[in-house]
Amino acid sequence: MTEQALHESIRQMTEGSKEAFRIVYDQSKEEVFRTVSLLVNNKQDVNDVVNEVYMELCKSLSKYDFNKPFRSWLTGLTIRQVHNWNRKLWRRFRLHERSVRMELHEPSVDAESLYLRNEHRSELIQLVQGLNYKHRCVIVLRYYHEYSFEEIAELLGIPVGTVKSRHHTALNKLRQQSTNPITDDEGGFSTCPSKIN
C-alpha cells in the first residue's frame, strides 16, 4: 500500500471509520508485532503490548504529521509503548513477592517463538534480547527497521552521537558474548554501519 493510500485510511480513521482502522492494522500489524517481540523480555506480554500500541495509535492519531512517514511515526509510538510497559512491569515487580513472579515465568513454546526462530537465528536473537533496553532499541531500529543513525536519534529523542555510542557498545557486547562469530549477513547485520555513516 502506498503512503498516500495509507494517509487516506488514517484520515478516515480520525473520522471513526472501523474499516479504515482494519486497513491500517492489516498494513502494520506484522511490523509492530515483530518490533515488540524483539523488545519485550517476557514473550507472554507481546500481545498485550501490541494491543497497547494500537490503543495509543487511536488516541494519538490527531497528532500525526502527514508530512512525515507513517511507518517512522508508528515505530516511535511502538518503542514508547514498550518502554511504558517495561516501566509498569518494574513497578509490579517491586510490589509483588519474587516467588510469585518466578512462577509466572514458566517457559513455553508458543507461535511467537516458532515464528522468531524461523525468521532469525536464535542465538543472535537471545544475545540482542540480553542487551539492556537502550542498546537493544538501537540495534532493533538499525538492523531490523534499517533506520539511519539520524532517524534513530529523532525517534528516540537523543543526539546522533549517543545513538552511535550505544550502537558501538551494543555491537561490541554482541561480538563478545557470541559463541559463533557474527558474520556480516547474519540476522540483518550488513556492512558495518559505522563505515557507512
Short mmCIF file of C-alpha atoms in Angstrom, two decimals:
data_model
loop_
_atom_site.label_atom_id
_atom_site.label_comp_id
_atom_site.label_asym_id
_atom_site.label_seq_id
_atom_site.Cartn_x
_atom_site.Cartn_y
_atom_site.Cartn_z
CA MET A 1 0.00 0.00 0.00
CA THR A 2 1.33 3.41 -0.89
CA GLU A 3 1.94 6.08 1.73
CA GLN A 4 -0.75 8.21 0.07
CA ALA A 5 -3.37 5.42 0.34
CA LEU A 6 -2.32 4.82 3.95
CA HIS A 7 -2.73 8.53 4.68
CA GLU A 8 -6.26 8.40 3.28
CA SER A 9 -7.10 5.49 5.60
CA ILE A 10 -5.62 7.42 8.53
CA ARG A 11 -7.82 10.43 7.69
CA GLN A 12 -10.85 8.13 7.60
CA MET A 13 -9.80 6.64 10.95
CA THR A 14 -9.87 10.09 12.54
CA GLU A 15 -13.50 10.30 11.38
CA GLY A 16 -14.28 7.00 13.12
CA SER A 17 -14.12 4.52 10.23
CA LYS A 18 -13.70 0.96 11.52
CA GLU A 19 -12.85 -0.27 8.02
CA ALA A 20 -10.01 2.28 7.78
CA PHE A 21 -8.66 1.06 11.14
CA ARG A 22 -8.73 -2.51 9.84
CA ILE A 23 -6.75 -1.45 6.75
CA VAL A 24 -4.12 0.40 8.83
CA TYR A 25 -3.95 -2.51 11.27
CA ASP A 26 -3.52 -5.08 8.47
CA GLN A 27 -0.77 -2.99 6.88
CA SER A 28 1.20 -2.54 10.10
CA LYS A 29 0.48 -5.45 12.44
CA GLU A 30 3.38 -7.71 11.40
CA GLU A 31 5.99 -4.99 11.78
CA VAL A 32 4.57 -3.86 15.14
CA PHE A 33 4.38 -7.46 16.38
CA ARG A 34 7.97 -8.24 15.40
CA THR A 35 9.29 -5.00 16.89
CA VAL A 36 7.51 -5.65 20.18
CA SER A 37 8.69 -9.29 20.15
CA LEU A 38 12.28 -8.13 19.89
CA LEU A 39 11.99 -5.51 22.64
CA VAL A 40 9.82 -7.20 25.29
CA ASN A 41 11.57 -9.64 27.59
CA ASN A 42 8.55 -11.74 28.52
CA LYS A 43 7.06 -13.22 25.34
CA GLN A 44 3.72 -13.71 27.11
CA ASP A 45 3.39 -9.91 27.17
CA VAL A 46 3.82 -9.38 23.43
CA ASN A 47 0.11 -9.44 22.52
CA ASP A 48 -0.76 -7.14 25.42
CA VAL A 49 1.87 -4.62 24.34
CA VAL A 50 0.71 -4.78 20.71
CA ASN A 51 -2.83 -4.03 21.92
CA GLU A 52 -1.47 -1.06 23.89
CA VAL A 53 0.27 0.20 20.74
CA TYR A 54 -2.97 0.20 18.75
CA MET A 55 -4.96 1.79 21.58
CA GLU A 56 -2.36 4.56 21.77
CA LEU A 57 -2.41 4.83 17.96
CA CYS A 58 -6.13 5.61 18.08
CA LYS A 59 -5.63 8.19 20.84
CA SER A 60 -2.62 9.86 19.22
CA LEU A 61 -3.70 9.85 15.59
CA SER A 62 -4.71 13.51 15.74
CA LYS A 63 -1.05 14.36 16.47
CA TYR A 64 0.26 12.56 13.38
CA ASP A 65 2.10 14.85 10.95
CA PHE A 66 1.14 13.83 7.40
CA ASN A 67 4.42 15.32 6.13
CA LYS A 68 6.36 12.51 7.82
CA PRO A 69 6.30 8.78 7.01
CA PHE A 70 3.65 6.88 8.98
CA ARG A 71 5.98 3.89 9.45
CA SER A 72 8.52 6.02 11.35
CA TRP A 73 5.82 7.62 13.48
CA LEU A 74 4.31 4.22 14.33
CA THR A 75 7.74 2.77 15.17
CA GLY A 76 8.37 5.64 17.59
CA LEU A 77 4.96 5.10 19.16
CA THR A 78 5.69 1.36 19.46
CA ILE A 79 9.00 1.98 21.20
CA ARG A 80 7.38 4.39 23.66
CA GLN A 81 4.67 1.84 24.46
CA VAL A 82 7.27 -0.90 25.04
CA HIS A 83 9.17 1.50 27.32
CA ASN A 84 5.97 2.29 29.24
CA TRP A 85 5.18 -1.42 29.52
CA ASN A 86 8.65 -2.21 30.85
CA ARG A 87 8.30 0.60 33.39
CA LYS A 88 4.93 -0.81 34.52
CA LEU A 89 6.47 -4.25 34.85
CA TRP A 90 9.25 -2.90 37.03
CA ARG A 91 6.70 -1.28 39.33
CA ARG A 92 4.72 -4.53 39.52
CA PHE A 93 7.89 -6.48 40.21
CA ARG A 94 8.70 -4.28 43.18
CA LEU A 95 5.16 -4.66 44.59
CA HIS A 96 4.85 -8.44 44.30
CA GLU A 97 6.87 -11.07 46.05
CA ARG A 98 9.67 -12.51 43.95
CA SER A 99 8.38 -16.05 44.31
CA VAL A 100 5.05 -15.13 42.72
CA ARG A 101 6.83 -13.53 39.78
CA MET A 102 9.08 -16.56 39.27
CA GLU A 103 6.06 -18.89 38.98
CA LEU A 104 4.77 -16.84 36.06
CA HIS A 105 7.98 -17.34 34.06
CA GLU A 106 7.49 -20.97 33.09
CA PRO A 107 8.99 -21.49 29.68
CA SER A 108 6.51 -22.40 26.96
CA VAL A 109 6.81 -22.94 23.26
CA ASP A 110 4.33 -20.69 21.50
CA ALA A 111 3.66 -19.44 17.99
CA GLU A 112 5.67 -16.27 18.51
CA SER A 113 8.78 -18.24 19.48
CA LEU A 114 8.43 -20.52 16.47
CA TYR A 115 7.93 -17.52 14.20
CA LEU A 116 11.06 -15.82 15.51
CA ARG A 117 13.12 -18.99 15.20
CA ASN A 118 12.15 -19.27 11.54
CA GLU A 119 12.94 -15.64 10.84
CA HIS A 120 16.14 -15.12 12.82
CA ARG A 121 18.97 -17.17 14.20
CA SER A 122 18.10 -17.99 17.77
CA GLU A 123 21.49 -17.25 19.30
CA LEU A 124 21.63 -13.76 17.85
CA ILE A 125 18.09 -13.00 19.00
CA GLN A 126 18.92 -14.19 22.51
CA LEU A 127 22.02 -12.03 22.56
CA VAL A 128 20.09 -8.98 21.35
CA GLN A 129 17.39 -9.60 23.94
CA GLY A 130 20.11 -9.85 26.57
CA LEU A 131 21.21 -6.29 25.86
CA ASN A 132 19.89 -3.55 28.08
CA TYR A 133 16.84 -1.72 26.74
CA LYS A 134 18.73 1.33 25.42
CA HIS A 135 21.20 -0.74 23.40
CA ARG A 136 18.53 -3.20 22.23
CA CYS A 137 16.38 -0.35 20.84
CA VAL A 138 19.26 0.99 18.76
CA ILE A 139 20.12 -2.48 17.37
CA VAL A 140 16.48 -3.29 16.52
CA LEU A 141 15.94 0.08 14.83
CA ARG A 142 19.25 -0.07 12.95
CA TYR A 143 19.18 -3.67 11.69
CA TYR A 144 15.56 -4.72 11.75
CA HIS A 145 13.97 -1.47 10.62
CA GLU A 146 17.07 -0.29 8.72
CA TYR A 147 16.90 3.27 10.06
CA SER A 148 19.87 5.60 9.75
CA PHE A 149 21.56 6.93 12.88
CA GLU A 150 19.86 10.28 12.30
CA GLU A 151 16.41 8.67 12.07
CA ILE A 152 17.04 6.65 15.24
CA ALA A 153 18.13 9.82 17.05
CA GLU A 154 14.90 11.53 16.01
CA LEU A 155 12.73 8.55 17.01
CA LEU A 156 14.36 8.23 20.44
CA GLY A 157 14.80 11.96 21.02
CA ILE A 158 18.53 11.71 21.70
CA PRO A 159 21.65 13.10 19.96
CA VAL A 160 23.12 11.23 16.97
CA GLY A 161 26.40 10.83 18.88
CA THR A 162 24.56 9.00 21.66
CA VAL A 163 22.95 6.68 19.10
CA LYS A 164 26.36 5.89 17.57
CA SER A 165 27.87 5.30 21.00
CA ARG A 166 25.05 2.93 22.02
CA HIS A 167 25.32 1.18 18.65
CA HIS A 168 29.08 0.68 19.02
CA THR A 169 28.74 -0.58 22.59
CA ALA A 170 25.91 -2.95 21.68
CA LEU A 171 27.82 -4.45 18.74
CA ASN A 172 30.89 -4.98 20.92
CA LYS A 173 28.77 -6.74 23.56
CA LEU A 174 27.14 -8.94 20.93
CA ARG A 175 30.51 -9.91 19.46
CA GLN A 176 32.00 -10.65 22.89
CA GLN A 177 29.05 -12.79 24.01
CA SER A 178 28.55 -14.72 20.78
CA THR A 179 29.87 -18.26 20.71
CA ASN A 180 29.86 -18.06 16.91
CA PRO A 181 31.38 -15.14 15.04
CA ILE A 182 28.73 -12.68 13.92
CA THR A 183 29.05 -12.52 10.16
CA ASP A 184 28.18 -9.54 8.01
CA ASP A 185 24.99 -11.13 6.63
CA GLU A 186 23.68 -12.72 9.83
CA GLY A 187 20.44 -11.53 11.35
CA GLY A 188 20.27 -8.43 9.20
CA PHE A 189 23.79 -7.26 10.00
CA SER A 190 25.02 -5.80 6.76
CA THR A 191 28.21 -3.84 6.16
CA CYS A 192 29.29 -2.27 9.42
CA PRO A 193 27.10 0.82 9.71
CA SER A 194 29.89 2.80 11.33
CA LYS A 195 31.66 2.54 7.97
CA ILE A 196 28.56 3.76 6.14
CA ASN A 197 27.68 6.79 8.28
#
